[in-house]
Every structure is written in structure tokens, then in C-alpha cells.
PDB file of C-alpha atoms in Angstrom:
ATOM      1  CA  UNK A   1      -0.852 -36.444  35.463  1.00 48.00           C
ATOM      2  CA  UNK A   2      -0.675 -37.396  31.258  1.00 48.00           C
ATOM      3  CA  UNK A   3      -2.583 -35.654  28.843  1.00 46.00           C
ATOM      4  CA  UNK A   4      -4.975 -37.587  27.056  1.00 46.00           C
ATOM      5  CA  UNK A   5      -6.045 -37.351  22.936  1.00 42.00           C
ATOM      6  CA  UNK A   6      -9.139 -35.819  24.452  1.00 44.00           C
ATOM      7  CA  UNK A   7      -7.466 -33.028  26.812  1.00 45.00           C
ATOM      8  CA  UNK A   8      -5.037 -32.162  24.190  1.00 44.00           C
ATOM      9  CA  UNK A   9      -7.967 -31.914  21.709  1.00 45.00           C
ATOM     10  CA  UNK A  10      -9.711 -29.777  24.208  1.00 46.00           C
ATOM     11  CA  UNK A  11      -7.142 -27.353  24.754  1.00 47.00           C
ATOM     12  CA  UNK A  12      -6.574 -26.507  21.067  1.00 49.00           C
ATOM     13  CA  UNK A  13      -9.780 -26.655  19.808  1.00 51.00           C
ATOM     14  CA  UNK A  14     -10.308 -23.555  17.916  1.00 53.00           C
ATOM     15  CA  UNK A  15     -12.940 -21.074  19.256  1.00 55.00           C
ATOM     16  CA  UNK A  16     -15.654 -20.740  16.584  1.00 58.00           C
ATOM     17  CA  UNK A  17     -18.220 -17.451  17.474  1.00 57.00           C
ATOM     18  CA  UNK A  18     -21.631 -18.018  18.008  1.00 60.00           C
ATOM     19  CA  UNK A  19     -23.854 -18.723  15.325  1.00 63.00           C
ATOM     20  CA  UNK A  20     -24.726 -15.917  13.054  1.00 67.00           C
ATOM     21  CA  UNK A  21     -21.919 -13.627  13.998  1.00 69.00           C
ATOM     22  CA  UNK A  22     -19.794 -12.324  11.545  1.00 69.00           C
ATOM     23  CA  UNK A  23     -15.653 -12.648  12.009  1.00 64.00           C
ATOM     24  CA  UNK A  24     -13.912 -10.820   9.442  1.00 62.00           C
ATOM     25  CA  UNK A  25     -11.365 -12.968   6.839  1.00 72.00           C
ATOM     26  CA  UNK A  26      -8.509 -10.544   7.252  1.00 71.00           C
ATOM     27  CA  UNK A  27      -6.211 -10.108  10.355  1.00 75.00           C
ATOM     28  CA  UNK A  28      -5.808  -6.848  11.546  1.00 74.00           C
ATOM     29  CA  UNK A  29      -2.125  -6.524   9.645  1.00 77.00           C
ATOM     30  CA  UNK A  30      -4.098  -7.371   6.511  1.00 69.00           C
ATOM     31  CA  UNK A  31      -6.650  -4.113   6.991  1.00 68.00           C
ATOM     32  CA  UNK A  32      -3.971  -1.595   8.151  1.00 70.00           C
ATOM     33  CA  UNK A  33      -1.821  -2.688   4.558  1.00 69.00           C
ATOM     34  CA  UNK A  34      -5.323  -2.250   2.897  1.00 65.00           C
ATOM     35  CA  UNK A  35      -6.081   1.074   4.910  1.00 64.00           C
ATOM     36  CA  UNK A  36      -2.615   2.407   3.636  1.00 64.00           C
ATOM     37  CA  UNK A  37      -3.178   1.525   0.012  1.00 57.00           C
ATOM     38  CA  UNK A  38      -6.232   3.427   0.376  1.00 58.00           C
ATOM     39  CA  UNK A  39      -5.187   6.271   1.709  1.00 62.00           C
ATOM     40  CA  UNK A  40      -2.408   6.473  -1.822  1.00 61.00           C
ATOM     41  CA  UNK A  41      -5.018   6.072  -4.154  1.00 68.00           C
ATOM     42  CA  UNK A  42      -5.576   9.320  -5.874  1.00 75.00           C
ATOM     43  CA  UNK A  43      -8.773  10.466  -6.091  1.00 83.00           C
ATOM     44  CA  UNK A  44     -10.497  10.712  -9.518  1.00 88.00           C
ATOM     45  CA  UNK A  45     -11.134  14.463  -9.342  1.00 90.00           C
ATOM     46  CA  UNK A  46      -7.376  14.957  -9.094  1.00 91.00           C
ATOM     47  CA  UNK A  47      -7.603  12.889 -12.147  1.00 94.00           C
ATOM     48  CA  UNK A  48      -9.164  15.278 -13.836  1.00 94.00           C
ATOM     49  CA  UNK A  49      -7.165  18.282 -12.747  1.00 95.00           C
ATOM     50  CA  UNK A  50      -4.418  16.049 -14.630  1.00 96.00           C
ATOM     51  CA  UNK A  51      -6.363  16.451 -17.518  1.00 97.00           C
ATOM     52  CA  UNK A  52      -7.197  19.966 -17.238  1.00 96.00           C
ATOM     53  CA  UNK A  53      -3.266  20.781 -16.737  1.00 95.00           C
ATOM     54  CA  UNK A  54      -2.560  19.783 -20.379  1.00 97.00           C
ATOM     55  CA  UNK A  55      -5.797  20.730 -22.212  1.00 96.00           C
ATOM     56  CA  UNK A  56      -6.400  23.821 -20.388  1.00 94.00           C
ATOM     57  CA  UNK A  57      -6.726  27.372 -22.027  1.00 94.00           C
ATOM     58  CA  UNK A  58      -2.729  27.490 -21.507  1.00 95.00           C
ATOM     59  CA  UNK A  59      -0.128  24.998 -22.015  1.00 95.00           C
ATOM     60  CA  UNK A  60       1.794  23.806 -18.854  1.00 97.00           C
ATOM     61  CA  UNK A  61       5.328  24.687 -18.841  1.00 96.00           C
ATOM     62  CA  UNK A  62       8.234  22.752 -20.117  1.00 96.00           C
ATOM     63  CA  UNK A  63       9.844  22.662 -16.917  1.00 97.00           C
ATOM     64  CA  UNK A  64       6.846  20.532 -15.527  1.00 97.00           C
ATOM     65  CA  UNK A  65       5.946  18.429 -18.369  1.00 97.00           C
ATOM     66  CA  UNK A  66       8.181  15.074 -17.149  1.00 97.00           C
ATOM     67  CA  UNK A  67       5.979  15.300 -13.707  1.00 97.00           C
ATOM     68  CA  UNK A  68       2.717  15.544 -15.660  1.00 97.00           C
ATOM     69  CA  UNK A  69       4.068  12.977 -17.829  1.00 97.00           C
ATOM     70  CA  UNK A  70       4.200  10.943 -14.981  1.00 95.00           C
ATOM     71  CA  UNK A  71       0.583  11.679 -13.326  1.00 95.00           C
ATOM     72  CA  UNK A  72      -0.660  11.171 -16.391  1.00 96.00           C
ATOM     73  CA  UNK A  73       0.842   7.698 -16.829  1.00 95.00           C
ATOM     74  CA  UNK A  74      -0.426   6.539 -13.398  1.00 93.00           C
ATOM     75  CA  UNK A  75      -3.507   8.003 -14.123  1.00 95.00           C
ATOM     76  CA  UNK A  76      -3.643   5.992 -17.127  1.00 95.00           C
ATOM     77  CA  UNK A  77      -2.564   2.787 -15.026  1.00 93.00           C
ATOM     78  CA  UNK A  78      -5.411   3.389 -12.389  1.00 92.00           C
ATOM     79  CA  UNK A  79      -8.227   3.861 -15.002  1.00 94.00           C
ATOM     80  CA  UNK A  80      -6.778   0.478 -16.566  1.00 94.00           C
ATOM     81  CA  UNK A  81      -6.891  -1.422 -13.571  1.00 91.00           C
ATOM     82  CA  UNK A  82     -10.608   0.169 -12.787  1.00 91.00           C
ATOM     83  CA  UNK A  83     -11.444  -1.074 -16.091  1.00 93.00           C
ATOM     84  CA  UNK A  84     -10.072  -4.823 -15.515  1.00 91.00           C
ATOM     85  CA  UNK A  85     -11.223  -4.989 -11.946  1.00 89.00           C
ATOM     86  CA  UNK A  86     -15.054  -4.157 -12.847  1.00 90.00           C
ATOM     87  CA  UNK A  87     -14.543  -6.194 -15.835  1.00 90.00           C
ATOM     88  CA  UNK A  88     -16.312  -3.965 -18.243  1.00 87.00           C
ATOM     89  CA  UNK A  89     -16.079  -5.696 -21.481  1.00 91.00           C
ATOM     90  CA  UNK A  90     -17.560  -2.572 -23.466  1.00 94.00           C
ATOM     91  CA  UNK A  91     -15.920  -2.579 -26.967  1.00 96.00           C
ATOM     92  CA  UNK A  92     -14.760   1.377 -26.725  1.00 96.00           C
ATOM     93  CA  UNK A  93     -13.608   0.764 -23.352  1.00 96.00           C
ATOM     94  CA  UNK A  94     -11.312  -2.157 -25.186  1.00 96.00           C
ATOM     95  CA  UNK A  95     -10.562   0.176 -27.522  1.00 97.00           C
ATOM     96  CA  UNK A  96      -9.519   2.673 -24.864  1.00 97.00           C
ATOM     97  CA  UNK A  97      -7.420   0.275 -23.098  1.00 96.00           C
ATOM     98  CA  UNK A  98      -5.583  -1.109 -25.917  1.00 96.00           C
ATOM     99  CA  UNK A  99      -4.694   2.695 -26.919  1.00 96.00           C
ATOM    100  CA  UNK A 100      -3.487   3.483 -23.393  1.00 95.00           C
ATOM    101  CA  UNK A 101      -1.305   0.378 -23.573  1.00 93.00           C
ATOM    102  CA  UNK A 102       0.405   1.834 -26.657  1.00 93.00           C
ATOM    103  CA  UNK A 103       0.752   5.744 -25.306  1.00 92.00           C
ATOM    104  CA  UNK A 104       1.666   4.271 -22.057  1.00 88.00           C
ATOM    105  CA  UNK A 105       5.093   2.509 -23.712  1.00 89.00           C
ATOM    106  CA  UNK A 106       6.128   5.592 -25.285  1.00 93.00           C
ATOM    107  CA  UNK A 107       8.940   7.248 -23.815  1.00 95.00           C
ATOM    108  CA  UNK A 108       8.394  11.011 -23.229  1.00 96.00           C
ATOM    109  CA  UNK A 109       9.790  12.944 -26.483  1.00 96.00           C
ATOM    110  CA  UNK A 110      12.988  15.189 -26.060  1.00 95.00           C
ATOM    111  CA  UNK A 111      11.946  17.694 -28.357  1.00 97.00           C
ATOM    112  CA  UNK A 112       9.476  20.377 -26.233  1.00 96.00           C
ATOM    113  CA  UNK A 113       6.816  20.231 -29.428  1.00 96.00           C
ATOM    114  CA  UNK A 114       6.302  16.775 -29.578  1.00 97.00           C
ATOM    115  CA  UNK A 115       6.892  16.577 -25.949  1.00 97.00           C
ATOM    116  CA  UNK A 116       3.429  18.551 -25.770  1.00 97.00           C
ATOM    117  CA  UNK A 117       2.146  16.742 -28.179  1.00 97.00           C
ATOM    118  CA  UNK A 118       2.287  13.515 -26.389  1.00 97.00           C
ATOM    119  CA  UNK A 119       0.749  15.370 -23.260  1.00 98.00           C
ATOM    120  CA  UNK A 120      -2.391  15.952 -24.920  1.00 97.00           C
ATOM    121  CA  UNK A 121      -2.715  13.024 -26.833  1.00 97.00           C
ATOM    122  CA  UNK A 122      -2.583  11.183 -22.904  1.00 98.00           C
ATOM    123  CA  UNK A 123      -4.408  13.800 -21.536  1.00 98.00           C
ATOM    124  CA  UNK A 124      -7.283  13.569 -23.963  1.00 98.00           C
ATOM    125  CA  UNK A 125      -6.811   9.272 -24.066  1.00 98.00           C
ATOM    126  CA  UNK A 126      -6.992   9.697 -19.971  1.00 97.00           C
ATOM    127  CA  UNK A 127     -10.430  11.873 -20.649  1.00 97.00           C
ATOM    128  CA  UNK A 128     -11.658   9.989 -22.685  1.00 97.00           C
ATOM    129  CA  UNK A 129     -11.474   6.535 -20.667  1.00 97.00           C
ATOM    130  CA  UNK A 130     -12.564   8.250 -17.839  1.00 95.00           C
ATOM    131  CA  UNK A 131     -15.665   9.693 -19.473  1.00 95.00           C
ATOM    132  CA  UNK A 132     -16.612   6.207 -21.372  1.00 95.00           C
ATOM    133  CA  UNK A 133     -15.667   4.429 -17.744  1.00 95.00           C
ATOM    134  CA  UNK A 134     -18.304   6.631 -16.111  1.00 93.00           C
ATOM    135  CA  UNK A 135     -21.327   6.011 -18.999  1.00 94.00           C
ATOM    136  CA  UNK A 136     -20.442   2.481 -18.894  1.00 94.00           C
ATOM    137  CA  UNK A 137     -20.996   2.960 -14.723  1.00 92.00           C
ATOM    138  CA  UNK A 138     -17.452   1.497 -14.059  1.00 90.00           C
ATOM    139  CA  UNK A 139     -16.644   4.658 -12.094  1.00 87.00           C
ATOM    140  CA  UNK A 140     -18.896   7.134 -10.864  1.00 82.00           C
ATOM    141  CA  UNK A 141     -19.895  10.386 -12.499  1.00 66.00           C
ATOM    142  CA  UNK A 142     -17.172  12.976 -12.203  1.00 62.00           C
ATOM    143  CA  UNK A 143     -19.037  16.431 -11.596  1.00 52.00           C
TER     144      UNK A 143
END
């Protein structure tokens, strides 16, 4: 028995769901990569514990300050891309973002003063964007 165009087009004619039902637009491979990206993303409280490792009441140690370096860079990233993504177009948020591109070039100091230094100048730019984020309701409040 031969196939005809109109058996062939039978057999491989894709299954569309009923009216009105939803199908999702990812395959499942697609959600379990986005599941795992999720599941990385630091939350913005730690964030802020970042934050309050350099400004605190006492200065982190020296042995420490290339990993907080570090946080604090990706921190920096993250708010950046939270910015972009919600496409806030405030003009201190600009501001923000132009002065965390700068800070986020700069190479970590040798010298254990200026080393510090830079920590709390990205600790207080990484405060600061994620205070003006939150008034300008690109994030949510941090408690």
C-alpha cells in the first residue's frame, strides 16, 4: 500500500491543544537551565551583608579583602543588570551605573590602605544603587 500527500500530511501534522489552553514556550531543558540560574542568584539581603562587611563598626581583615573584593564586584554586576533589565532610565540611577562601570575596572590596590579604601568606596557605590534601585521600585525594599 503507498502513502499518499494526504496520509503523510496526516501523520505529521502537529498536535495543537485545545483552544484556550496554555502550552508553555520553553522545553523542559530550557526551565531546568533557568531553574539552575535561579537557584545561583544571590539574594539581595546577602547583598547587603556585603555592604555591611566593609562599612561596619570594624574593618574586615586584610586577609579577606580580595574575596569581598570579589562579592562586591558581582554585586555590583547584578545591581547593573537589575538596572538595564527593568530599564529604569532615572538620571541618579545613570549616574550610579556609570560610577560602578568605573570602580568596577579598577584592579584591587596592593597597598592594604588603599586596598580598604577601594572597599568602601564599592561598598558605599553598591549601597547606594541598591537604595536609589529600591525608591525608583526597580528592586524591592530591602528591610
Amino acid at each position: 500500500m503507498h502513502s499518499t500527500s494526504t496520509d503523510v500530511a496526516e501523520t505529521h501534522r502537529p498536535v495543537s491543544p485545545p483552544a484556550g489552553q496554555w502550552l508553555p514556550s520553553t522545553d523542559a531543558a530550557d526551565l531546568a537551565r533557568i531553574a539552575c540560574l535561579l537557584r545561583n542568584v544571590k539574594p539581595l539581603e546577602a547583598i547587603v551583608d556585603d555592604v555591611g562587611d566593609v562599612l561596619g563598626e570594624q574593618d574586615p581583615p586584610e586577609s579577606e579583602f580580595r574575596e569581598i573584593a570579589e562579592r562586591l564586584r558581582g554585586d555590583l554586576k547584578r545591581l547593573v543588570a537589575i538596572a538595564h533589565t527593568a530599564g529604569d532610565k532615572d538620571a541618579q540611577v545613570c549616574r550610579l551605573l556609570q560610577r560602578a562601570h568605573t570602580l568596577r575596572s579598577e584592579a584591587l590596590p596592593d597597598d592594604s590602605r588603599q586596598a580598604l579604601g577601594h572597599l568602601r568606596r564599592t561598598a558605599g557605590l553598591v549601597n547606594d544603587l541598591l537604595e536609589r534601585l529600591a525608591e525608583t521600585k526597580s528592586v524591592r525594599e530591602i528591610a
